[in-house]
Tab-separated table of C-alpha atoms in Angstrom:
chain	number	residue	atom	x	y	z
A	17	UNK	CA	-29.350	5.264	-11.846
A	18	UNK	CA	-25.703	4.383	-11.412
A	19	UNK	CA	-23.134	4.884	-14.073
A	20	UNK	CA	-20.644	2.363	-12.725
A	21	UNK	CA	-18.817	0.054	-15.130
A	22	UNK	CA	-17.048	-2.919	-13.617
A	23	UNK	CA	-15.519	-6.214	-14.667
A	24	UNK	CA	-15.279	-8.338	-11.530
A	25	UNK	CA	-13.188	-11.326	-12.443
A	26	UNK	CA	-12.659	-14.454	-10.240
A	27	UNK	CA	-9.151	-15.233	-11.479
A	28	UNK	CA	-6.608	-13.782	-13.910
A	29	UNK	CA	-5.629	-17.233	-15.058
A	30	UNK	CA	-7.490	-20.429	-15.602
A	31	UNK	CA	-5.831	-23.802	-15.651
A	32	UNK	CA	-3.837	-24.413	-18.869
A	33	UNK	CA	-4.124	-20.893	-20.290
A	34	UNK	CA	-1.933	-17.783	-20.157
A	35	UNK	CA	-2.466	-14.609	-18.058
A	36	UNK	CA	-5.938	-13.156	-18.817
A	37	UNK	CA	-6.031	-15.253	-22.029
A	38	UNK	CA	-9.457	-16.772	-21.525
A	39	UNK	CA	-11.208	-13.403	-21.219
A	40	UNK	CA	-8.890	-11.178	-23.278
A	41	UNK	CA	-11.527	-10.162	-25.910
A	42	UNK	CA	-13.845	-9.028	-23.049
A	43	UNK	CA	-11.020	-7.088	-21.450
A	44	UNK	CA	-10.262	-5.318	-24.676
A	45	UNK	CA	-13.912	-4.455	-25.214
A	46	UNK	CA	-14.326	-3.346	-21.594
A	47	UNK	CA	-11.500	-0.799	-21.887
A	48	UNK	CA	-12.280	0.229	-25.471
A	49	UNK	CA	-12.619	3.898	-24.558
A	50	UNK	CA	-9.465	3.999	-22.426
A	51	UNK	CA	-6.201	4.577	-24.228
A	52	UNK	CA	-4.316	4.188	-20.973
A	53	UNK	CA	-5.229	2.033	-18.006
A	54	UNK	CA	-3.735	2.419	-14.543
A	55	UNK	CA	-2.675	-0.829	-12.963
A	56	UNK	CA	-2.720	-1.289	-9.176
A	57	UNK	CA	-0.098	-3.923	-8.345
A	58	UNK	CA	-0.426	-3.599	-4.506
A	59	UNK	CA	-1.607	-7.200	-3.894
A	60	UNK	CA	1.867	-8.509	-4.729
A	61	UNK	CA	1.117	-12.220	-5.576
A	62	UNK	CA	3.872	-14.437	-4.319
A	63	UNK	CA	5.464	-11.271	-2.807
A	64	UNK	CA	6.706	-9.938	-6.168
A	65	UNK	CA	7.555	-6.309	-6.504
A	66	UNK	CA	5.224	-3.633	-7.934
A	67	UNK	CA	7.522	-3.335	-10.974
A	68	UNK	CA	7.584	-7.082	-11.585
A	69	UNK	CA	3.850	-7.391	-11.297
A	70	UNK	CA	3.173	-4.409	-13.543
A	71	UNK	CA	5.462	-5.920	-16.224
A	72	UNK	CA	3.278	-9.076	-16.301
A	73	UNK	CA	0.040	-7.120	-16.674
A	74	UNK	CA	1.616	-4.652	-19.164
A	75	UNK	CA	2.732	-7.405	-21.509
A	76	UNK	CA	-0.826	-8.641	-21.761
A	77	UNK	CA	-2.403	-5.185	-22.142
A	78	UNK	CA	0.130	-4.112	-24.729
A	79	UNK	CA	-0.826	-7.175	-26.781
A	80	UNK	CA	-4.407	-5.929	-26.649
A	81	UNK	CA	-3.363	-2.478	-27.784
A	82	UNK	CA	-3.868	-0.786	-24.383
A	83	UNK	CA	-1.127	1.278	-22.625
A	84	UNK	CA	-0.780	0.197	-18.959
A	85	UNK	CA	0.987	2.179	-16.252
A	86	UNK	CA	1.593	1.105	-12.692
A	87	UNK	CA	0.056	3.472	-10.136
A	88	UNK	CA	3.319	3.271	-8.192
A	89	UNK	CA	5.117	4.813	-11.174
A	90	UNK	CA	3.459	8.150	-10.496
A	91	UNK	CA	4.788	10.653	-7.969
A	92	UNK	CA	1.174	11.301	-6.896
A	93	UNK	CA	-0.842	8.048	-6.932
A	94	UNK	CA	-4.033	9.849	-5.849
A	95	UNK	CA	-3.789	12.224	-8.839
A	96	UNK	CA	-3.135	9.269	-11.098
A	97	UNK	CA	-6.400	7.642	-9.992
A	98	UNK	CA	-8.280	10.982	-10.212
A	99	UNK	CA	-7.244	11.375	-13.814
A	100	UNK	CA	-7.381	7.675	-14.915
A	101	UNK	CA	-9.361	6.603	-17.912
A	102	UNK	CA	-9.593	3.103	-16.516
A	103	UNK	CA	-8.131	1.076	-13.608
A	104	UNK	CA	-7.195	-2.585	-13.306
A	105	UNK	CA	-6.327	-4.118	-9.928
A	106	UNK	CA	-4.576	-7.428	-10.057
A	107	UNK	CA	-4.848	-10.334	-7.612
A	108	UNK	CA	-2.564	-11.459	-4.876
A	109	UNK	CA	-3.091	-10.920	-1.144
A	110	UNK	CA	-6.262	-8.981	-0.358
A	111	UNK	CA	-5.038	-7.805	3.050
A	112	UNK	CA	-1.780	-6.437	1.551
A	113	UNK	CA	-3.838	-4.752	-1.280
A	114	UNK	CA	-6.390	-3.108	1.026
A	115	UNK	CA	-3.771	-1.884	3.494
A	116	UNK	CA	-1.832	-0.221	0.670
A	117	UNK	CA	-4.966	1.403	-0.691
A	118	UNK	CA	-5.641	2.889	2.771
A	119	UNK	CA	-1.979	3.761	3.393
A	120	UNK	CA	-1.616	5.541	0.082
A	121	UNK	CA	-4.929	7.354	0.394
A	122	UNK	CA	-6.195	5.800	-2.851
A	123	UNK	CA	-9.296	3.976	-1.620
A	124	UNK	CA	-11.660	6.938	-1.477
A	125	UNK	CA	-10.583	8.572	-4.760
A	126	UNK	CA	-10.895	5.232	-6.470
A	127	UNK	CA	-14.385	4.685	-5.070
A	128	UNK	CA	-15.386	8.136	-6.299
A	129	UNK	CA	-14.057	7.560	-9.829
A	130	UNK	CA	-15.841	4.175	-10.130
A	131	UNK	CA	-19.100	5.736	-8.927
A	132	UNK	CA	-18.678	8.370	-11.568
A	133	UNK	CA	-18.344	5.745	-14.326
A	134	UNK	CA	-14.637	5.165	-14.835
A	135	UNK	CA	-14.245	1.512	-15.969
A	136	UNK	CA	-12.780	-0.655	-13.270
A	137	UNK	CA	-11.587	-4.241	-13.619
A	138	UNK	CA	-10.368	-6.464	-10.878
A	139	UNK	CA	-9.139	-10.041	-10.714
A	140	UNK	CA	-9.241	-12.097	-7.496
A	141	UNK	CA	-8.175	-9.682	-4.747
A	142	UNK	CA	-8.914	-6.856	-7.087
A	143	UNK	CA	-12.433	-8.162	-7.396
A	144	UNK	CA	-12.828	-8.854	-3.667
A	145	UNK	CA	-12.422	-5.175	-2.867
A	146	UNK	CA	-15.314	-4.055	-5.076
A	147	UNK	CA	-17.769	-5.381	-2.421
A	148	UNK	CA	-18.670	-4.072	0.976
A	149	UNK	CA	-15.855	-5.732	2.862
A	150	UNK	CA	-12.955	-8.112	2.312
A	151	UNK	CA	-14.432	-10.478	4.849
A	152	UNK	CA	-15.038	-13.209	2.247
A	153	UNK	CA	-11.475	-13.316	0.909
A	154	UNK	CA	-9.681	-16.607	0.839
A	155	UNK	CA	-6.348	-15.021	1.647
A	156	UNK	CA	-4.099	-15.281	4.665
A	157	UNK	CA	-4.211	-12.109	6.884
A	158	UNK	CA	-0.445	-11.449	6.593
A	159	UNK	CA	-0.781	-7.752	7.320
A	160	UNK	CA	-3.377	-5.762	9.401
A	161	UNK	CA	-5.325	-3.247	7.413
A	162	UNK	CA	-6.999	-0.309	9.276
A	163	UNK	CA	-10.433	-1.715	8.313
A	164	UNK	CA	-11.976	-4.608	6.357
A	165	UNK	CA	-14.282	-2.095	4.600
A	166	UNK	CA	-13.520	-2.081	0.885
A	167	UNK	CA	-14.500	0.020	-2.203
A	168	UNK	CA	-18.231	-0.623	-1.559
A	169	UNK	CA	-19.132	0.105	-5.121
A	170	UNK	CA	-21.270	-3.065	-5.053
A	171	UNK	CA	-23.640	-3.754	-2.166
A	172	UNK	CA	-22.621	-7.399	-1.555
A	173	UNK	CA	-19.467	-9.401	-1.106
A	174	UNK	CA	-17.373	-11.407	-3.535
A	175	UNK	CA	-15.843	-14.784	-2.945
A	176	UNK	CA	-13.389	-15.260	-5.805
A	177	UNK	CA	-11.880	-18.602	-6.789
A	178	UNK	CA	-15.079	-20.201	-5.403
A	179	UNK	CA	-14.301	-23.866	-4.800
A	180	UNK	CA	-16.785	-26.737	-4.473
A	181	UNK	CA	-16.201	-29.147	-1.602
A	182	UNK	CA	-14.095	-32.165	-2.592
A	183	UNK	CA	-16.184	-35.237	-1.635
A	184	UNK	CA	-13.004	-37.333	-1.481
A	185	UNK	CA	-11.160	-35.129	0.917
A	186	UNK	CA	-10.135	-36.422	4.363
A	187	UNK	CA	-9.022	-32.969	5.416
A	188	UNK	CA	-11.015	-31.589	8.362
A	189	UNK	CA	-10.512	-27.887	7.644
A	190	UNK	CA	-13.722	-26.000	6.836
A	191	UNK	CA	-15.061	-26.084	3.274
A	192	UNK	CA	-15.594	-22.806	1.495
A	193	UNK	CA	-19.392	-23.151	1.878
A	194	UNK	CA	-19.010	-23.661	5.712
A	195	UNK	CA	-16.894	-20.519	5.902
A	196	UNK	CA	-19.465	-18.442	4.077
A	197	UNK	CA	-22.169	-19.856	6.293
A	198	UNK	CA	-20.148	-18.730	9.312
A	199	UNK	CA	-19.815	-15.266	7.643
A	200	UNK	CA	-23.612	-14.977	7.650
A	201	UNK	CA	-23.786	-15.466	11.422
A	202	UNK	CA	-22.041	-12.113	11.720
A	203	UNK	CA	-22.917	-10.270	8.463
A	204	UNK	CA	-26.054	-9.560	6.394
A	205	UNK	CA	-24.933	-9.035	2.805
A	206	UNK	CA	-25.154	-11.590	-0.026
A	207	UNK	CA	-22.000	-13.348	-1.100
A	208	UNK	CA	-21.332	-14.129	-4.813
A	209	UNK	CA	-19.258	-17.266	-5.166
A	210	UNK	CA	-17.464	-16.737	-8.420
A	211	UNK	CA	-15.848	-19.844	-9.824
A	212	UNK	CA	-12.556	-19.611	-11.766
A	213	UNK	CA	-13.472	-18.615	-15.331
A	214	UNK	CA	-16.514	-16.540	-14.314
A	215	UNK	CA	-16.842	-12.779	-14.016
A	216	UNK	CA	-19.537	-10.175	-13.329
A	217	UNK	CA	-20.055	-7.470	-15.963
A	218	UNK	CA	-21.601	-4.467	-14.217
A	219	UNK	CA	-23.060	-1.626	-16.286
A	220	UNK	CA	-24.945	0.864	-14.138
A	221	UNK	CA	-27.703	-1.116	-12.468
A	222	UNK	CA	-27.264	-4.161	-14.688
A	223	UNK	CA	-25.176	-7.132	-13.605
A	224	UNK	CA	-24.597	-10.074	-15.886
A	225	UNK	CA	-22.718	-13.301	-15.087
A	226	UNK	CA	-20.152	-13.979	-17.798
A	227	UNK	CA	-18.031	-17.009	-18.595
A	228	UNK	CA	-19.279	-20.610	-18.931
A	229	UNK	CA	-19.892	-21.636	-15.361
A	230	UNK	CA	-22.770	-21.104	-12.924
A	231	UNK	CA	-22.380	-18.806	-9.925
A	232	UNK	CA	-23.011	-20.030	-6.369
A	233	UNK	CA	-25.160	-17.573	-4.419
A	234	UNK	CA	-25.146	-17.222	-0.669
A	235	UNK	CA	-27.926	-15.189	0.962
A	236	UNK	CA	-28.348	-15.042	4.719
A	237	UNK	CA	-31.217	-17.323	5.874
A	238	UNK	CA	-31.445	-19.177	2.531
A	239	UNK	CA	-29.891	-22.374	1.266
A	240	UNK	CA	-27.072	-21.604	-1.239
A	241	UNK	CA	-28.271	-21.785	-4.835
A	242	UNK	CA	-26.826	-21.612	-8.367
A	243	UNK	CA	-27.524	-19.352	-11.298
A	244	UNK	CA	-26.381	-20.264	-14.788
A	245	UNK	CA	-23.890	-18.467	-17.113
A	246	UNK	CA	-25.354	-15.288	-18.634
A	247	UNK	CA	-27.755	-14.946	-15.693
A	248	UNK	CA	-29.064	-11.510	-14.792
A	249	UNK	CA	-27.823	-10.706	-11.273
A	250	UNK	CA	-29.195	-7.184	-11.175
A	251	UNK	CA	-31.504	-8.138	-8.265
A	252	UNK	CA	-28.379	-7.939	-6.060
A	253	UNK	CA	-28.484	-4.114	-6.492
A	254	UNK	CA	-32.043	-3.731	-5.145
B	22	UNK	CA	13.317	-20.568	32.552
B	23	UNK	CA	9.678	-20.557	31.569
B	24	UNK	CA	7.010	-22.539	33.373
B	25	UNK	CA	4.563	-22.604	30.534
B	26	UNK	CA	2.625	-25.792	29.787
B	27	UNK	CA	0.841	-25.970	26.447
B	28	UNK	CA	-0.746	-28.524	24.177
B	29	UNK	CA	-0.997	-26.927	20.793
B	30	UNK	CA	-3.151	-29.182	18.666
B	31	UNK	CA	-3.691	-28.896	14.926
B	32	UNK	CA	-7.275	-30.241	14.860
B	33	UNK	CA	-9.809	-31.539	17.375
B	34	UNK	CA	-10.939	-34.286	15.049
B	35	UNK	CA	-9.066	-36.484	12.546
B	36	UNK	CA	-10.780	-38.220	9.677
B	37	UNK	CA	-12.855	-41.199	10.770
B	38	UNK	CA	-12.551	-40.609	14.582
B	39	UNK	CA	-14.624	-38.892	17.227
B	40	UNK	CA	-14.040	-35.461	18.850
B	41	UNK	CA	-10.521	-35.479	20.436
B	42	UNK	CA	-10.513	-39.312	20.283
B	43	UNK	CA	-7.113	-39.712	18.682
B	44	UNK	CA	-5.299	-37.734	21.422
B	45	UNK	CA	-7.562	-38.372	24.387
B	46	UNK	CA	-5.024	-40.139	26.572
B	47	UNK	CA	-2.637	-37.188	26.068
B	48	UNK	CA	-5.366	-34.676	26.960
B	49	UNK	CA	-6.112	-36.614	30.098
B	50	UNK	CA	-2.451	-36.698	31.046
B	51	UNK	CA	-1.980	-32.992	30.205
B	52	UNK	CA	-4.780	-31.921	32.554
B	53	UNK	CA	-3.994	-34.494	35.295
B	54	UNK	CA	-3.591	-31.840	37.949
B	55	UNK	CA	-6.728	-29.930	37.038
B	56	UNK	CA	-10.042	-31.106	38.472
B	57	UNK	CA	-11.864	-28.429	36.518
B	58	UNK	CA	-10.913	-27.021	33.104
B	59	UNK	CA	-12.363	-23.781	31.701
B	60	UNK	CA	-13.520	-24.046	28.099
B	61	UNK	CA	-13.386	-21.024	25.774
B	62	UNK	CA	-16.054	-21.558	23.093
B	63	UNK	CA	-15.684	-18.181	21.426
B	64	UNK	CA	-14.565	-19.497	18.045
B	65	UNK	CA	-18.102	-20.843	17.299
B	66	UNK	CA	-17.401	-23.417	14.594
B	67	UNK	CA	-20.229	-23.411	12.085
B	68	UNK	CA	-21.702	-20.490	14.013
B	69	UNK	CA	-22.947	-22.717	16.876
B	70	UNK	CA	-23.726	-21.081	20.253
B	71	UNK	CA	-21.371	-21.069	23.210
B	72	UNK	CA	-23.703	-23.443	25.043
B	73	UNK	CA	-23.889	-25.948	22.146
B	74	UNK	CA	-20.099	-25.872	21.672
B	75	UNK	CA	-19.419	-26.302	25.421
B	76	UNK	CA	-21.728	-29.284	25.470
B	77	UNK	CA	-19.657	-31.021	22.801
B	78	UNK	CA	-16.379	-30.451	24.624
B	79	UNK	CA	-17.937	-31.243	28.023
B	80	UNK	CA	-19.134	-34.658	26.833
B	81	UNK	CA	-15.590	-35.619	25.914
B	82	UNK	CA	-13.965	-34.187	29.011
B	83	UNK	CA	-16.535	-35.792	31.259
B	84	UNK	CA	-15.626	-39.148	29.733
B	85	UNK	CA	-12.012	-38.449	30.690
B	86	UNK	CA	-12.962	-37.674	34.285
B	87	UNK	CA	-12.449	-33.904	33.938
B	88	UNK	CA	-15.061	-31.290	34.821
B	89	UNK	CA	-15.432	-28.689	32.089
B	90	UNK	CA	-17.041	-25.315	32.462
B	91	UNK	CA	-17.678	-22.777	29.699
B	92	UNK	CA	-16.074	-19.383	30.369
B	93	UNK	CA	-19.356	-17.743	29.272
B	94	UNK	CA	-21.162	-19.494	32.178
B	95	UNK	CA	-19.362	-17.235	34.652
B	96	UNK	CA	-20.633	-13.758	35.544
B	97	UNK	CA	-17.041	-12.598	35.501
B	98	UNK	CA	-15.043	-14.329	32.714
B	99	UNK	CA	-11.841	-12.557	33.678
B	100	UNK	CA	-12.054	-13.912	37.217
B	101	UNK	CA	-12.789	-17.333	35.812
B	102	UNK	CA	-9.564	-17.248	33.907
B	103	UNK	CA	-7.607	-15.793	36.817
B	104	UNK	CA	-8.740	-18.722	38.996
B	105	UNK	CA	-8.650	-21.494	36.358
B	106	UNK	CA	-6.697	-24.659	36.966
B	107	UNK	CA	-6.530	-25.216	33.237
B	108	UNK	CA	-7.958	-23.744	29.999
B	109	UNK	CA	-8.995	-25.355	26.757
B	110	UNK	CA	-9.855	-23.223	23.744
B	111	UNK	CA	-11.672	-24.951	20.894
B	112	UNK	CA	-11.429	-24.399	17.144
B	113	UNK	CA	-13.691	-22.496	14.831
B	114	UNK	CA	-13.130	-19.079	13.392
B	115	UNK	CA	-9.873	-17.480	14.640
B	116	UNK	CA	-11.075	-13.892	13.925
B	117	UNK	CA	-14.267	-14.444	15.910
B	118	UNK	CA	-12.276	-16.013	18.742
B	119	UNK	CA	-9.590	-13.332	18.991
B	120	UNK	CA	-12.196	-10.509	18.788
B	121	UNK	CA	-14.121	-12.008	21.700
B	122	UNK	CA	-10.960	-12.459	23.726
B	123	UNK	CA	-10.292	-8.752	23.269
B	124	UNK	CA	-13.862	-7.620	23.727
B	125	UNK	CA	-14.300	-9.590	26.958
B	126	UNK	CA	-10.867	-8.491	28.284
B	127	UNK	CA	-9.787	-12.099	28.532
B	128	UNK	CA	-6.600	-12.082	26.388
B	129	UNK	CA	-4.195	-10.463	28.808
B	130	UNK	CA	-5.296	-12.390	31.917
B	131	UNK	CA	-5.058	-15.607	29.896
B	132	UNK	CA	-1.565	-14.712	28.664
B	133	UNK	CA	-0.498	-13.999	32.253
B	134	UNK	CA	-1.830	-17.341	33.553
B	135	UNK	CA	-0.197	-19.336	30.792
B	136	UNK	CA	3.115	-17.575	31.508
B	137	UNK	CA	2.740	-18.534	35.188
B	138	UNK	CA	2.317	-22.203	34.317
B	139	UNK	CA	-1.418	-22.882	34.077
B	140	UNK	CA	-1.947	-25.679	31.566
B	141	UNK	CA	-3.359	-24.419	28.302
B	142	UNK	CA	-4.626	-26.564	25.469
B	143	UNK	CA	-5.886	-25.324	22.107
B	144	UNK	CA	-7.158	-26.999	18.970
B	145	UNK	CA	-7.042	-25.255	15.591
B	146	UNK	CA	-8.081	-21.617	16.190
B	147	UNK	CA	-7.278	-22.196	19.866
B	148	UNK	CA	-3.762	-23.166	18.873
B	149	UNK	CA	-3.382	-20.397	16.377
B	150	UNK	CA	-3.730	-17.810	19.122
B	151	UNK	CA	-0.807	-19.208	21.154
B	152	UNK	CA	1.653	-17.621	18.658
B	153	UNK	CA	2.677	-14.072	18.022
B	154	UNK	CA	-0.190	-13.216	15.652
B	155	UNK	CA	-3.170	-14.841	13.979
B	156	UNK	CA	-1.648	-13.892	10.599
B	157	UNK	CA	-1.185	-17.540	9.578
B	158	UNK	CA	-4.723	-18.670	10.202
B	159	UNK	CA	-6.628	-20.407	7.367
B	160	UNK	CA	-9.906	-18.796	8.396
B	161	UNK	CA	-12.156	-16.297	6.704
B	162	UNK	CA	-11.951	-12.825	8.223
B	163	UNK	CA	-15.653	-12.640	9.007
B	164	UNK	CA	-15.274	-10.142	11.867
B	165	UNK	CA	-12.616	-7.411	12.398
B	166	UNK	CA	-10.592	-7.852	15.575
B	167	UNK	CA	-8.907	-4.788	17.131
B	168	UNK	CA	-5.463	-6.374	16.356
B	169	UNK	CA	-4.022	-9.589	14.943
B	170	UNK	CA	-1.717	-9.873	17.917
B	171	UNK	CA	-2.481	-13.041	19.876
B	172	UNK	CA	-1.521	-14.609	23.165
B	173	UNK	CA	2.162	-14.486	22.306
B	174	UNK	CA	3.079	-17.261	24.756
B	175	UNK	CA	5.140	-18.780	21.923
B	176	UNK	CA	7.568	-16.646	19.840
B	177	UNK	CA	6.454	-18.005	16.446
B	178	UNK	CA	3.310	-18.579	14.494
B	179	UNK	CA	1.133	-21.690	14.063
B	180	UNK	CA	-0.500	-22.824	10.855
B	181	UNK	CA	-2.984	-25.452	11.943
B	182	UNK	CA	-4.539	-27.990	9.476
B	183	UNK	CA	-1.364	-27.715	7.478
B	184	UNK	CA	-2.234	-29.058	4.030
B	185	UNK	CA	0.231	-30.209	1.337
B	186	UNK	CA	-0.400	-29.026	-2.200
B	187	UNK	CA	-2.575	-31.323	-4.251
B	188	UNK	CA	-0.507	-32.135	-7.382
B	189	UNK	CA	-3.705	-33.009	-9.311
B	190	UNK	CA	-5.530	-29.767	-8.600
B	191	UNK	CA	-6.504	-27.457	-11.463
B	192	UNK	CA	-7.559	-24.815	-8.987
B	193	UNK	CA	-5.525	-21.598	-9.348
B	194	UNK	CA	-5.916	-20.275	-5.783
B	195	UNK	CA	-2.737	-20.117	-3.762
B	196	UNK	CA	-1.406	-23.203	-2.024
B	197	UNK	CA	-0.796	-23.074	1.709
B	198	UNK	CA	2.940	-23.003	1.078
B	199	UNK	CA	2.597	-20.020	-1.236
B	200	UNK	CA	0.496	-18.195	1.401
B	201	UNK	CA	3.115	-18.776	4.069
B	202	UNK	CA	5.858	-17.630	1.724
B	203	UNK	CA	3.888	-14.415	1.171
B	204	UNK	CA	3.614	-14.070	4.948
B	205	UNK	CA	7.422	-14.011	5.144
B	206	UNK	CA	7.604	-11.037	2.860
B	207	UNK	CA	5.990	-8.996	5.643
B	208	UNK	CA	6.825	-10.881	8.840
B	209	UNK	CA	9.936	-12.284	10.485
B	210	UNK	CA	8.769	-15.159	12.782
B	211	UNK	CA	8.922	-18.843	11.981
B	212	UNK	CA	5.737	-20.674	11.079
B	213	UNK	CA	5.031	-24.206	12.257
B	214	UNK	CA	2.857	-26.076	9.755
B	215	UNK	CA	1.011	-28.615	11.969
B	216	UNK	CA	-0.614	-31.384	10.002
B	217	UNK	CA	-3.953	-32.824	11.254
B	218	UNK	CA	-3.077	-35.376	13.922
B	219	UNK	CA	0.004	-33.512	15.140
B	220	UNK	CA	0.455	-31.321	18.170
B	221	UNK	CA	3.183	-29.485	20.068
B	222	UNK	CA	3.703	-30.382	23.747
B	223	UNK	CA	5.372	-27.388	25.414
B	224	UNK	CA	6.840	-27.764	28.847
B	225	UNK	CA	8.813	-24.731	29.905
B	226	UNK	CA	11.561	-24.343	27.343
B	227	UNK	CA	11.033	-27.788	25.839
B	228	UNK	CA	8.880	-28.297	22.783
B	229	UNK	CA	8.223	-31.762	21.417
B	230	UNK	CA	6.286	-32.713	18.256
B	231	UNK	CA	3.675	-35.277	19.051
B	232	UNK	CA	1.496	-37.474	16.899
B	233	UNK	CA	2.650	-39.647	14.011
B	234	UNK	CA	3.260	-37.084	11.245
B	235	UNK	CA	6.217	-34.806	10.438
B	236	UNK	CA	5.860	-31.050	10.818
B	237	UNK	CA	6.592	-28.617	8.008
B	238	UNK	CA	8.762	-25.716	9.117
B	239	UNK	CA	8.886	-22.331	7.499
B	240	UNK	CA	11.620	-19.928	8.389
B	241	UNK	CA	12.176	-16.637	6.596
B	242	UNK	CA	14.926	-16.880	4.005
B	243	UNK	CA	15.099	-20.672	4.095
B	244	UNK	CA	13.488	-23.405	2.042
B	245	UNK	CA	10.670	-25.144	3.986
B	246	UNK	CA	11.790	-28.303	5.672
B	247	UNK	CA	10.342	-31.210	7.593
B	248	UNK	CA	11.007	-32.610	11.042
B	249	UNK	CA	9.761	-36.059	12.071
B	250	UNK	CA	7.334	-37.046	14.815
B	251	UNK	CA	8.858	-36.761	18.281
B	252	UNK	CA	11.290	-34.106	17.077
B	253	UNK	CA	12.656	-31.640	19.608
B	254	UNK	CA	11.495	-28.164	18.452
B	255	UNK	CA	12.912	-26.317	21.475
B	256	UNK	CA	15.204	-24.371	19.100
B	257	UNK	CA	12.125	-22.321	18.216
B	258	UNK	CA	12.358	-20.722	21.667
B	259	UNK	CA	15.919	-19.460	21.342
């Protein structure tokens, strides 16, 4: 029986709404027992600094009555994770994020805390790293991390910002579905295609799909299939 | 004075045409002194086998009067590269391709032959690897190569299948331009955004943009800019 508590969010921002606005009540509820949450800004969206990124997340969390501190603000980031009441990792570039987690020695302590039941929320790249590997990221490999192995607190992979093929496109680059099919020539684990506006709520051995959209599931050797909002995805843990 | 000869092609196939059809006269001319060309099928588009992929390329090359042999058909792939009159690397997944080039010990011999003047043509992933690194690929990192360093026969990076932002999109994932901007927070080299239907013809220290479309250029610290078809891009070598 696992005690993990995760909120695995496809995107921080949906079209036409503010940062984390569409899921803010769920964020507040998820962190209800944490007076302070540690923010991991390592993914640096658009190359912004850790301070700039933390300021964006802090503004939102403050409005929800939660104190947010950037992990880079601590002299000892490992200790900050070891003592955290909750952690939120924002999106950006998954390679940059994972490399920093390795370089700063934060990956293993973070894995341990999540396994012990500390609430962890990620958006986009921050969600990608909850799975076995970052091999189903959509990001550009702009830095070389020492491994693609991620937090591995969930026994599958996440594809955030899942995007359906555009039937009108004349572009010959691979669709997302083709890419994930290629992934399964070389890897075994299931891939959860989380559309923008969806998230997984993980409580121990229970996984529930939240938001209003269906999820697209990719299992090796099966045709992709959809499960509706509020679906029970706990089977992914067995 | 370099003797390299490269045809760095964005995509093998443009919308509505057959495999390599739109540039077939240029392919024929490029390999006019090679009676046999070695095909590197390692990128495995859609996960197809080396034999299946080679059959597709062979059909086209045969129609152009060029004998094509898959590098995997040789007992000694390194020797095959060392003795090749020309090499063509097809597209697919750039990570799978680069990992195989390292695993089979083919990367360094191939670099040496290109430097010595053996004609090399790549499409998509096969073009991506001509640059310094594969860090501007669009592909999913489905396998972990021992390095992102590529053939490095050109002192910049390629972004094949360059795609302009869709002004109507409500998707919140990063645009290609945003990704390349993020690349420049961590890397110095220029990035050539090659649209589908464009290619670079490299002859020693001369680079010419071929096809009918402009190229989108990304240099660190500058706004992106465009250069028209037939532009001289030799400045990228200085």
